[in-house]
Structure formats: C-alpha cells, structure tokens
mmCIF file of N, CA, C and O in Angstrom:
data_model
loop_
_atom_site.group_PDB
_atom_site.id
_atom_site.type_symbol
_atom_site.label_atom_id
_atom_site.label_comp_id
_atom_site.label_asym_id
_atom_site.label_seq_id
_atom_site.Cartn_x
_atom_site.Cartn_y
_atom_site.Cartn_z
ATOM 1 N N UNK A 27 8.538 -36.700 -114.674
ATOM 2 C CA UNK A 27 7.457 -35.824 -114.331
ATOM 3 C C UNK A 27 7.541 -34.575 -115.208
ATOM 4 O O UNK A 27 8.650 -34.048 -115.289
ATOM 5 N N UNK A 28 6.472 -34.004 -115.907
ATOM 6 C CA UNK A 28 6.660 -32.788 -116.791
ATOM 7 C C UNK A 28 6.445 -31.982 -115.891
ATOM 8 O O UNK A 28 7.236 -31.041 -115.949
ATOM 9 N N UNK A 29 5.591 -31.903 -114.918
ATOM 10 C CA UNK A 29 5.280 -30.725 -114.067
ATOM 11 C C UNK A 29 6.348 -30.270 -113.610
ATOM 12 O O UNK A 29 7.205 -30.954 -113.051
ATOM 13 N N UNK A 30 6.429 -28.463 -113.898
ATOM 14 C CA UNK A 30 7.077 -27.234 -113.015
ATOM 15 C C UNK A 30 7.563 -27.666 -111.407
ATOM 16 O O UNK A 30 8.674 -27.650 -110.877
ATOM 17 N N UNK A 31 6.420 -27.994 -110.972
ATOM 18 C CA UNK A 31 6.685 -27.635 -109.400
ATOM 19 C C UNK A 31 5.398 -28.728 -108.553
ATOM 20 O O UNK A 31 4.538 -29.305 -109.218
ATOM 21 N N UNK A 32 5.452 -28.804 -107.630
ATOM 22 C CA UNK A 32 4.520 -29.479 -106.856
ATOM 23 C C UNK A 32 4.620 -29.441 -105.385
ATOM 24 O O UNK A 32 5.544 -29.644 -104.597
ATOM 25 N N UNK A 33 3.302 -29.096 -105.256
ATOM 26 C CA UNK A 33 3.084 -29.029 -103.551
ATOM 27 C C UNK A 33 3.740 -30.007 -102.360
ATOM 28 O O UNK A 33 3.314 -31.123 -102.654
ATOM 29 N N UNK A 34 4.309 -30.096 -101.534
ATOM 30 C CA UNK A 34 4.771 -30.304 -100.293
ATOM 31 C C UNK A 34 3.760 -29.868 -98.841
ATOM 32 O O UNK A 34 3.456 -28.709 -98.559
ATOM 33 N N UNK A 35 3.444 -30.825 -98.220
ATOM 34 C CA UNK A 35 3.082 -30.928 -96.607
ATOM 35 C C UNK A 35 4.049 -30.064 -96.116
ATOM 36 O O UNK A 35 5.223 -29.992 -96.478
ATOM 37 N N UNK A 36 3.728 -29.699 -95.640
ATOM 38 C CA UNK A 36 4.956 -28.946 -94.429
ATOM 39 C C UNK A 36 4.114 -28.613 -92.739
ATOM 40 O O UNK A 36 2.978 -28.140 -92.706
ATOM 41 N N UNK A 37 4.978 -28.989 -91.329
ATOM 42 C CA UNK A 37 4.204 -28.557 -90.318
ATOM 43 C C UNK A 37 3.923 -27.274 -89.967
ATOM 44 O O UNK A 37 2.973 -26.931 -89.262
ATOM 45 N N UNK A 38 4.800 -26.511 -90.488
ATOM 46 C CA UNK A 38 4.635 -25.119 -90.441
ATOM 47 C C UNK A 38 3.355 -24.609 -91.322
ATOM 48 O O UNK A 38 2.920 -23.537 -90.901
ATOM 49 N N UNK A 39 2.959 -24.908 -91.961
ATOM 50 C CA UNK A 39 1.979 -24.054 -93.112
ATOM 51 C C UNK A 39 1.141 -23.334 -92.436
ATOM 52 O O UNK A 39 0.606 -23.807 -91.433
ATOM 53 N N UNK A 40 0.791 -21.636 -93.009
ATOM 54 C CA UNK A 40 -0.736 -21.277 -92.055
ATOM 55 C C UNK A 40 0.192 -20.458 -90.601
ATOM 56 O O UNK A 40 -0.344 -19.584 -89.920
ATOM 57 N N UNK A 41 1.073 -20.769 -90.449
ATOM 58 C CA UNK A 41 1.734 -20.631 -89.193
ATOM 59 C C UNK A 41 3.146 -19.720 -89.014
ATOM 60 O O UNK A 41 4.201 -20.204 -89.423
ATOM 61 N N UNK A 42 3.124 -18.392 -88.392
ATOM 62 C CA UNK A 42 4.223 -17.660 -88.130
ATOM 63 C C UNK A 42 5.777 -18.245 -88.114
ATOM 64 O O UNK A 42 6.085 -19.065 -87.248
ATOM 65 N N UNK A 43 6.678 -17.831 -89.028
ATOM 66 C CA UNK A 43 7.652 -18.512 -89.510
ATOM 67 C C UNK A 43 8.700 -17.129 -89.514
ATOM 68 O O UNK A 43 8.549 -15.980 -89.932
ATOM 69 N N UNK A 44 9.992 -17.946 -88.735
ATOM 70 C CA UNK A 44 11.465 -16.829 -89.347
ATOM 71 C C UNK A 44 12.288 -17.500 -90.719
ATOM 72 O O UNK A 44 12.254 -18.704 -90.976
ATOM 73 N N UNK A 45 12.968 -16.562 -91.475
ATOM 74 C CA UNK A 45 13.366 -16.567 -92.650
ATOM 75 C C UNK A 45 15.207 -16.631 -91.931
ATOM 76 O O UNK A 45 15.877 -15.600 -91.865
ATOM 77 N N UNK A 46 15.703 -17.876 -91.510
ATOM 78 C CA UNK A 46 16.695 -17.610 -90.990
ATOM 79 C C UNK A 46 18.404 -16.759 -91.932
ATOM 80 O O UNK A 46 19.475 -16.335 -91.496
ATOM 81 N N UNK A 47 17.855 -16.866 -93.180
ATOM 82 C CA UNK A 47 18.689 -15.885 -93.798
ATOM 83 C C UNK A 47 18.532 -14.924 -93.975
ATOM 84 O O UNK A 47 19.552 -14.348 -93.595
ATOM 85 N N UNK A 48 17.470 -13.849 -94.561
ATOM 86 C CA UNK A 48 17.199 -12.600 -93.624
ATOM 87 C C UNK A 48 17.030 -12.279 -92.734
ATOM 88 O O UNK A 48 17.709 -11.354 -92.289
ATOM 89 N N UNK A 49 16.021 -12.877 -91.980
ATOM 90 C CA UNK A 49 15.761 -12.673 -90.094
ATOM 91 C C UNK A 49 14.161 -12.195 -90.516
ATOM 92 O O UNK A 49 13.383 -11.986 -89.586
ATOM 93 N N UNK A 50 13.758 -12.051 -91.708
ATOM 94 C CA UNK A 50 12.145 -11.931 -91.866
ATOM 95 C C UNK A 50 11.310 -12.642 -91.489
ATOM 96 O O UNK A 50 11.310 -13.807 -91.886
ATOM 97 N N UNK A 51 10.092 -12.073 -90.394
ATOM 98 C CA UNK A 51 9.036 -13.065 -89.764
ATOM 99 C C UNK A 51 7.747 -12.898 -91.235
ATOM 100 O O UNK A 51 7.837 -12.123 -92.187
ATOM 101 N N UNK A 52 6.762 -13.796 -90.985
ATOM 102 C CA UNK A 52 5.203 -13.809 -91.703
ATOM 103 C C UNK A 52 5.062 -14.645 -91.595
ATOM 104 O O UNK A 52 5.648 -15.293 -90.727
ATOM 105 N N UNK A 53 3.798 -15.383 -92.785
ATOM 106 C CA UNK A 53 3.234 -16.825 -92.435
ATOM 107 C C UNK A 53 3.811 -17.304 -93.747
ATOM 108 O O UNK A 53 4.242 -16.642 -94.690
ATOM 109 N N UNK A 54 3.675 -19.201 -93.512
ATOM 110 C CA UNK A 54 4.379 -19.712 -93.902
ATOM 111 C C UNK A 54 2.765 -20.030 -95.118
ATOM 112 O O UNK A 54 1.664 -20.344 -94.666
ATOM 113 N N UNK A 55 3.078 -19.829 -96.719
ATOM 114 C CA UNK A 55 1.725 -19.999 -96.939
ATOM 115 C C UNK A 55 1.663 -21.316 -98.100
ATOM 116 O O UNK A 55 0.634 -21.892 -98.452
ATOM 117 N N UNK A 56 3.023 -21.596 -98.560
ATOM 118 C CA UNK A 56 3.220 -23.012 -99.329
ATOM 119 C C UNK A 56 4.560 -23.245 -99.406
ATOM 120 O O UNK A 56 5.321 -22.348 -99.043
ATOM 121 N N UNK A 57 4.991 -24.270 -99.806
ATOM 122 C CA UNK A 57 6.197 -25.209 -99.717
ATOM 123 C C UNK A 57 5.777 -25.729 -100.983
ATOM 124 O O UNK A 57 4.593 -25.832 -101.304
ATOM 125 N N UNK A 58 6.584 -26.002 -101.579
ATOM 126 C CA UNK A 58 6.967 -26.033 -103.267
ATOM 127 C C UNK A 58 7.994 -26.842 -103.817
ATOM 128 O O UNK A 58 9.090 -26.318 -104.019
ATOM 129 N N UNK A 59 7.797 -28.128 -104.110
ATOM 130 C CA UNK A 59 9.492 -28.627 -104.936
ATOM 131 C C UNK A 59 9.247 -28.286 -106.238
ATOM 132 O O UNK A 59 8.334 -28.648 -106.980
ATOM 133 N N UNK A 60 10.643 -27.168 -106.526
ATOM 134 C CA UNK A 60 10.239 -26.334 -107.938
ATOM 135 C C UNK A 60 11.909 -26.777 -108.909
ATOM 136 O O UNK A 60 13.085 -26.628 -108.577
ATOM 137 N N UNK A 61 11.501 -27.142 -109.717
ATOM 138 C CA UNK A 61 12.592 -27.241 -111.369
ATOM 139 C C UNK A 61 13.168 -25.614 -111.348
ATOM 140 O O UNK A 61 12.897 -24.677 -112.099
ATOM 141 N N UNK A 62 13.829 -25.673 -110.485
ATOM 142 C CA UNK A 62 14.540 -24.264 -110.806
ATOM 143 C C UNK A 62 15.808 -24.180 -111.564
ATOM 144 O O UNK A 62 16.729 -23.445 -111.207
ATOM 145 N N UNK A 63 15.869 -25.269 -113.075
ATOM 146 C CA UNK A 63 16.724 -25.023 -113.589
ATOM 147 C C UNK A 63 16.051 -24.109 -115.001
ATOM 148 O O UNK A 63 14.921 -24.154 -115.486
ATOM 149 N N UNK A 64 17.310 -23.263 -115.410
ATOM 150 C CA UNK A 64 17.054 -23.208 -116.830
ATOM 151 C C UNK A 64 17.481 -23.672 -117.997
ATOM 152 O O UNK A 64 17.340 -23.265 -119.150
ATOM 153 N N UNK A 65 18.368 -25.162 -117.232
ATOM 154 C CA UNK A 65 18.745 -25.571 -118.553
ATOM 155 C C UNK A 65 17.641 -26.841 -118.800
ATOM 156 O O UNK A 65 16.587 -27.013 -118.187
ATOM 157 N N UNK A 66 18.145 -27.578 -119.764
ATOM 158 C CA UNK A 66 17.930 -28.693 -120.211
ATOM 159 C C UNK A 66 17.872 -30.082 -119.193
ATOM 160 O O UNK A 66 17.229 -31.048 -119.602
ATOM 161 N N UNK A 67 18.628 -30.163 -117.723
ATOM 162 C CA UNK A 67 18.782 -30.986 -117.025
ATOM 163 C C UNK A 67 18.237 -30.305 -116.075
ATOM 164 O O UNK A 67 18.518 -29.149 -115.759
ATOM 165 N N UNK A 68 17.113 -31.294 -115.394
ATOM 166 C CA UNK A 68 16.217 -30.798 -114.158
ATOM 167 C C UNK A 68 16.828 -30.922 -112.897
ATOM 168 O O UNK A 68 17.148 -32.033 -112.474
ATOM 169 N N UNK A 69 17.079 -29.577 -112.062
ATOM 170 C CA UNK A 69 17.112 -29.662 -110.870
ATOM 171 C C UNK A 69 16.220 -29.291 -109.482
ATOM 172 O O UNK A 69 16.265 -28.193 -108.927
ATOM 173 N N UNK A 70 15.806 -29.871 -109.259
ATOM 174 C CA UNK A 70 14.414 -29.651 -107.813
ATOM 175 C C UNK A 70 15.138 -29.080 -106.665
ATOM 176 O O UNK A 70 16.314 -29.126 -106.304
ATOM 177 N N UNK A 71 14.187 -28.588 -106.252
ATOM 178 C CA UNK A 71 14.812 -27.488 -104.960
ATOM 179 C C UNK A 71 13.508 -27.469 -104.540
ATOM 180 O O UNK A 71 12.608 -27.405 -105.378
ATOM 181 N N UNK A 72 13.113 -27.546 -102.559
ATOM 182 C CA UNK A 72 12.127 -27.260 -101.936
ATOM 183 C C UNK A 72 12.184 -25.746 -101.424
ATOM 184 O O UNK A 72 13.054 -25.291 -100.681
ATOM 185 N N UNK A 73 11.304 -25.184 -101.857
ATOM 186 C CA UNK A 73 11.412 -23.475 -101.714
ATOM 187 C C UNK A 73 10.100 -23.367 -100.509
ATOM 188 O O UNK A 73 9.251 -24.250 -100.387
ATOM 189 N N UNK A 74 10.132 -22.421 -99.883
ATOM 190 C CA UNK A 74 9.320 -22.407 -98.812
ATOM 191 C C UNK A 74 9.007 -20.962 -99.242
ATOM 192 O O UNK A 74 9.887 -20.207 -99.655
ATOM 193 N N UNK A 75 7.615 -20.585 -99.119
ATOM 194 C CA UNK A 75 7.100 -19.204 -100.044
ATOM 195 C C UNK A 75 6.454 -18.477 -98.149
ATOM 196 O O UNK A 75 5.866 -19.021 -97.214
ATOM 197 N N UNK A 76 6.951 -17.144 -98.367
ATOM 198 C CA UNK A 76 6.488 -16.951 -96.943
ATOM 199 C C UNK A 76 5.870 -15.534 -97.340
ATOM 200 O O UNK A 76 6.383 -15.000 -98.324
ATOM 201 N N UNK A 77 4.607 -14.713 -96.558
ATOM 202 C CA UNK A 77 3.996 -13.794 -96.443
ATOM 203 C C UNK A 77 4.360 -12.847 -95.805
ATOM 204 O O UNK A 77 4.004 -12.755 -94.631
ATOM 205 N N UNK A 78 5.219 -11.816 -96.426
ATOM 206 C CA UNK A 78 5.964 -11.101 -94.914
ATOM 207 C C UNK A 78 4.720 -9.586 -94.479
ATOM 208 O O UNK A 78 3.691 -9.254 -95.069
ATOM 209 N N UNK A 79 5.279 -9.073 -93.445
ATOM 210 C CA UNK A 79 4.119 -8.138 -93.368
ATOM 211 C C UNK A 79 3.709 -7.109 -94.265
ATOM 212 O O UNK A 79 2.610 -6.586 -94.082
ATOM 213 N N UNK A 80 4.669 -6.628 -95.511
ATOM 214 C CA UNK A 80 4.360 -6.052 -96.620
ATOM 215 C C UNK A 80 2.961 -6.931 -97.521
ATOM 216 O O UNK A 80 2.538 -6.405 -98.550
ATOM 217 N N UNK A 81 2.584 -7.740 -97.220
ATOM 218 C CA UNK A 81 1.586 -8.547 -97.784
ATOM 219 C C UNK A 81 2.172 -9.413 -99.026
ATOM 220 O O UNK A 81 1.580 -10.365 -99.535
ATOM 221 N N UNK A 82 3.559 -8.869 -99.462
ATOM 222 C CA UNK A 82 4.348 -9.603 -100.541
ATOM 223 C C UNK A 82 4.958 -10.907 -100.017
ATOM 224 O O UNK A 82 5.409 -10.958 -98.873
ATOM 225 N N UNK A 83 4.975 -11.929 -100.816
ATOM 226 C CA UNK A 83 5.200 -13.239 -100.703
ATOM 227 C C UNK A 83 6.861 -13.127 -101.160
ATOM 228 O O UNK A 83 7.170 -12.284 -102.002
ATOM 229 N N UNK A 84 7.936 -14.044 -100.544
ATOM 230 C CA UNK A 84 9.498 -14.214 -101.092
ATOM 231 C C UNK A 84 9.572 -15.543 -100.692
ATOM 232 O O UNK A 84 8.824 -16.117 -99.901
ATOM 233 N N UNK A 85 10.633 -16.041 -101.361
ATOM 234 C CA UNK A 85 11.141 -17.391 -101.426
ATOM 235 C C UNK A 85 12.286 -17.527 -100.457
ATOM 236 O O UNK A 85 12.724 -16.455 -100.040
ATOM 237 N N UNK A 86 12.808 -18.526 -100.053
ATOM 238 C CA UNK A 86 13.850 -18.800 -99.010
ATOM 239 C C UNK A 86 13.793 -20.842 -99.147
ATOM 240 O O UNK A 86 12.920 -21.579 -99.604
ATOM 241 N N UNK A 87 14.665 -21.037 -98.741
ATOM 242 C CA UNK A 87 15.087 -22.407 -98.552
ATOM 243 C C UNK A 87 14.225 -23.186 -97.265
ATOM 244 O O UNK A 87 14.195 -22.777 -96.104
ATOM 245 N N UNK A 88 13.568 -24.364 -97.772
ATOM 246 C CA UNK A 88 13.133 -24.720 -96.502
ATOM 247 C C UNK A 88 13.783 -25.227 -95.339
ATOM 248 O O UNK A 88 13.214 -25.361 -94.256
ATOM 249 N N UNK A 89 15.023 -25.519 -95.572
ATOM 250 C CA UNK A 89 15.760 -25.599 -94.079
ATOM 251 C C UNK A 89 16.385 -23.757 -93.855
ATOM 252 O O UNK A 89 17.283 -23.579 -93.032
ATOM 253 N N UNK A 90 16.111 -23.163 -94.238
ATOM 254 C CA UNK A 90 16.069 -21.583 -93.935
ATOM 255 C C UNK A 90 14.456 -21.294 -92.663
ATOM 256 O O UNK A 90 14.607 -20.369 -91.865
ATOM 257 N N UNK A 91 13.534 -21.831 -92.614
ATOM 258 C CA UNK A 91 12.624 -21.776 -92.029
ATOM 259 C C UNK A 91 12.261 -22.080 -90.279
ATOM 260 O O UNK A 91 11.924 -23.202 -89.900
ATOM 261 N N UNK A 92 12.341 -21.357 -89.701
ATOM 262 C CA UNK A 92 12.161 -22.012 -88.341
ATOM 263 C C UNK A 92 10.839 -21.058 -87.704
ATOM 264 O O UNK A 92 10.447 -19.928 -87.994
ATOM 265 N N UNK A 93 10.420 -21.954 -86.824
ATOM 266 C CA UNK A 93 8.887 -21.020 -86.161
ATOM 267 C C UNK A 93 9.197 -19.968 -85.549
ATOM 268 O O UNK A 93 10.242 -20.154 -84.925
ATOM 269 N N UNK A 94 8.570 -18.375 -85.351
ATOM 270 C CA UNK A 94 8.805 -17.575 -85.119
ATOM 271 C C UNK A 94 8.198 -17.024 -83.711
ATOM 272 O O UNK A 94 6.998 -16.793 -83.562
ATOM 273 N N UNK A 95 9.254 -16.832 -82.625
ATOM 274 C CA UNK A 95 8.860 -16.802 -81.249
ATOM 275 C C UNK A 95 8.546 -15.321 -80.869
ATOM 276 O O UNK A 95 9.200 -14.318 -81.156
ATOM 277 N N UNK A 96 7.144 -15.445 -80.003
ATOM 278 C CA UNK A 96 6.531 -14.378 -80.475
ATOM 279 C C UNK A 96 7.419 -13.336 -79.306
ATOM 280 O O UNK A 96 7.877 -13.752 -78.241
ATOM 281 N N UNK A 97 7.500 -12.169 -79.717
ATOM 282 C CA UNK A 97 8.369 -10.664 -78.432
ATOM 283 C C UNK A 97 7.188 -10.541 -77.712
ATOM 284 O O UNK A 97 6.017 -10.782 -78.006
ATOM 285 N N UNK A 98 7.785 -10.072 -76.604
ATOM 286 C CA UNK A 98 6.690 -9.462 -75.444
ATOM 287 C C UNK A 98 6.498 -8.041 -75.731
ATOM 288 O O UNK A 98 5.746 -7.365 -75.030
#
C-alpha cells in the first residue's frame, strides 16, 4: 500500500471520549492507521485523533481511549 494513513470505523466516533493516558475528555473525531515510521521499513500504528475542549485536536493510542462518563 503507498498510502500514508487510512481511515478506521471506530464505535466511539462523533462521541465523548477519555484519553486514558492523560485523563483528557473531547470528542472522538477520527481513528487513523498511520506509517508512523521514518525510516525505510513501514510501521502502522492505529492513532485515535481526539478534540479536546481547547478546540485543538491530539493523538493518543486507540486502546488509550475509553467513553467518557459524564460528572453531575
């Protein structure tokens, strides 16, 4: 495959998500298997891209991802 990166289904998408390695809530807005190498030999990694309330988007691991239960 030459392509960078490519989209992933995910049940979460669209949907309030915790960042279980920071503890950052937002929405979950794509899931990504991305060539995050820089060498010569390709390695894929599913990155989960999340919206935090700064309106800025960060990356995290998709088993880093769990749904975010809302406080009273």
């Amino acid at each position: 495959m030459s392509e960078q990166y490519e989209y992933v289904p995910h049940r979460l998408l669209r949907r309030r998500v915790r960042d279980l390695a920071s503890g950052v809530e937002g929405e979950l807005m794509a899931v990504i298997n991305e060539n995050v190498s820089d060498t010569g030999i390709a390695r894929w990694m599913e990155l989960a891209y999340i919206r935090g309330a700064s309106g800025r988007e960060f990356t995290t691991a998709v088993a880093n991802v769990e749904p975010a239960t809302r406080r009273p």
